XYZ file of C-alpha atoms in Angstrom:
181
model
C 102.234 105.785 90.414
C 103.246 106.267 94.008
C 104.670 104.149 96.795
C 101.937 105.374 99.155
C 98.373 106.549 98.746
C 96.791 109.842 99.718
C 94.842 107.995 102.421
C 98.055 106.569 103.898
C 99.677 110.032 103.877
C 96.624 111.593 105.528
C 96.740 108.904 108.226
C 100.489 109.500 108.804
C 99.793 113.220 109.278
C 96.825 112.524 111.570
C 94.531 114.665 109.409
C 90.863 114.542 110.298
C 88.624 112.826 107.758
C 86.653 116.035 107.187
C 89.817 118.185 106.795
C 90.428 117.955 103.045
C 91.623 121.542 102.455
C 95.222 120.506 101.794
C 94.508 117.273 99.882
C 95.577 118.705 96.521
C 98.946 119.808 97.892
C 99.382 116.559 99.817
C 98.621 114.597 96.641
C 101.552 116.424 94.987
C 103.799 115.116 97.787
C 102.430 111.593 97.311
C 102.998 111.797 93.550
C 106.606 112.951 94.020
C 107.711 110.581 96.778
C 108.409 107.591 94.514
C 111.109 109.499 92.624
C 112.701 110.693 95.872
C 112.943 107.161 97.271
C 114.063 105.651 93.947
C 116.789 108.291 93.548
C 118.062 107.593 97.053
C 117.867 103.782 96.768
C 119.187 103.587 93.158
C 116.458 101.122 92.278
C 112.943 100.959 90.889
C 110.471 100.730 93.764
C 106.962 100.843 92.267
C 106.744 98.027 89.709
C 106.347 99.238 86.134
C 107.660 98.725 82.627
C 110.846 100.686 81.931
C 113.288 100.898 79.060
C 116.973 101.660 78.937
C 119.491 102.008 76.140
C 122.727 100.045 76.359
C 125.843 100.229 74.162
C 127.192 96.680 73.951
C 129.947 94.927 72.019
C 129.217 91.288 71.243
C 128.184 90.436 74.799
C 126.916 87.189 76.221
C 126.628 88.894 79.613
C 125.533 92.443 80.379
C 123.936 94.394 83.201
C 120.601 96.189 83.324
C 120.497 99.248 85.567
C 116.761 99.428 86.352
C 116.683 96.869 89.164
C 115.195 94.814 90.630
C 114.076 93.167 87.389
C 110.894 91.095 87.482
C 111.290 90.116 83.822
C 113.059 91.041 80.607
C 110.269 91.953 78.181
C 112.232 92.679 74.990
C 115.675 93.441 73.648
C 116.142 95.075 70.243
C 118.641 97.165 68.331
C 117.624 100.822 68.463
C 117.841 101.024 64.646
C 115.448 98.049 64.333
C 117.995 95.814 62.599
C 117.953 93.031 65.208
C 115.854 91.592 68.015
C 116.943 88.964 70.480
C 114.838 86.149 71.911
C 114.624 87.040 75.603
C 113.314 83.555 76.430
C 116.876 82.375 75.737
C 118.300 84.718 78.366
C 118.513 84.454 82.131
C 118.203 87.551 84.328
C 119.383 87.851 87.916
C 116.482 89.834 89.352
C 118.505 91.560 92.081
C 121.688 92.482 90.188
C 120.243 92.916 86.685
C 122.932 90.635 85.220
C 121.665 89.104 81.965
C 123.237 85.980 80.505
C 122.591 84.964 76.901
C 122.081 81.183 77.119
C 121.764 80.574 73.392
C 121.481 82.563 70.206
C 123.623 85.427 68.966
C 125.513 87.716 71.357
C 124.057 91.160 71.978
C 125.822 93.960 70.160
C 125.346 97.622 69.265
C 123.033 100.250 70.686
C 120.108 98.265 72.093
C 116.923 99.062 73.954
C 116.081 96.746 76.826
C 112.490 96.806 78.056
C 111.929 95.305 81.481
C 109.266 94.952 84.111
C 111.169 96.324 87.090
C 110.403 97.115 90.703
C 108.692 95.453 93.632
C 105.237 93.958 93.780
C 104.136 94.549 96.402
C 106.252 97.476 97.586
C 108.092 96.412 100.765
C 106.485 97.788 103.911
C 109.714 99.413 105.087
C 109.847 101.486 101.874
C 106.249 102.611 102.382
C 107.038 103.534 106.010
C 110.160 105.459 104.963
C 108.214 107.320 102.282
C 105.544 108.309 104.802
C 108.179 109.615 107.227
C 109.685 111.744 104.430
C 106.266 113.142 103.527
C 105.610 113.964 107.167
C 109.037 115.599 107.527
C 108.604 117.817 104.462
C 105.006 118.592 105.444
C 106.098 119.713 108.910
C 108.970 121.823 107.579
C 106.382 123.695 105.489
C 103.784 124.116 108.229
C 105.507 123.488 111.531
C 104.381 120.899 113.994
C 100.792 121.314 114.917
C 97.638 119.594 115.943
C 98.028 116.030 117.130
C 101.419 115.638 115.425
C 103.425 116.925 118.433
C 106.865 115.378 118.526
C 106.674 114.437 114.839
C 109.665 113.554 112.718
C 111.653 116.778 112.971
C 114.250 116.518 115.673
C 117.803 117.475 116.562
C 119.195 114.408 114.764
C 117.750 115.729 111.505
C 119.569 119.063 111.702
C 122.798 117.341 110.586
C 121.451 115.054 107.880
C 124.344 116.069 105.590
C 123.495 115.272 101.973
C 119.866 114.257 102.428
C 118.152 116.987 104.416
C 114.758 116.131 102.926
C 115.279 112.529 103.970
C 115.475 112.536 107.768
C 117.444 109.913 109.676
C 114.217 108.231 110.762
C 113.304 107.622 107.120
C 116.819 106.406 106.271
C 116.456 103.772 108.975
C 113.300 102.486 107.279
C 114.755 102.663 103.764
C 118.142 101.135 104.535
C 121.346 101.822 102.646
C 121.192 102.722 98.967
C 122.030 100.055 96.418
C 125.710 100.327 95.412
C 126.191 101.707 91.934
C 128.898 99.855 90.034
C 130.078 101.083 86.640
């Protein structure tokens, strides 16, 4: 799964339709970009089913970390001793806060399976991902062809912690989601 397609990346790089020599390498960039953006944003971008283990003590409220959450699919003790009826729970899609409305509290080491991420992926995330691909592509090959004045610029020389994510991409992506323990 990827935030962008090979065709979108080729268009961003202004590659000619008949110039497919680098498609295999470019596809590697496309395949990797989702993880880069998700790591920066601290959220699931491309919608998919994910699972996470939680250690809980008799909770009627708990937080899922793989957000945004489209739906809570299942919740079960890792040892198989208990399952909870997720239809009796309410999930805040943005924060991942789950409230048990009725039934027993959740306790022990549990596996939560969710459908998380965006559908469709927001356009600004796609744009940011394409800018990152272009930036990394140009740092490997230099600016060339019709890409003059691409994404590498003096403002990117001081990108501090995120050199591979240029300022132009950060503007598209926005601030990362705060991580609260």
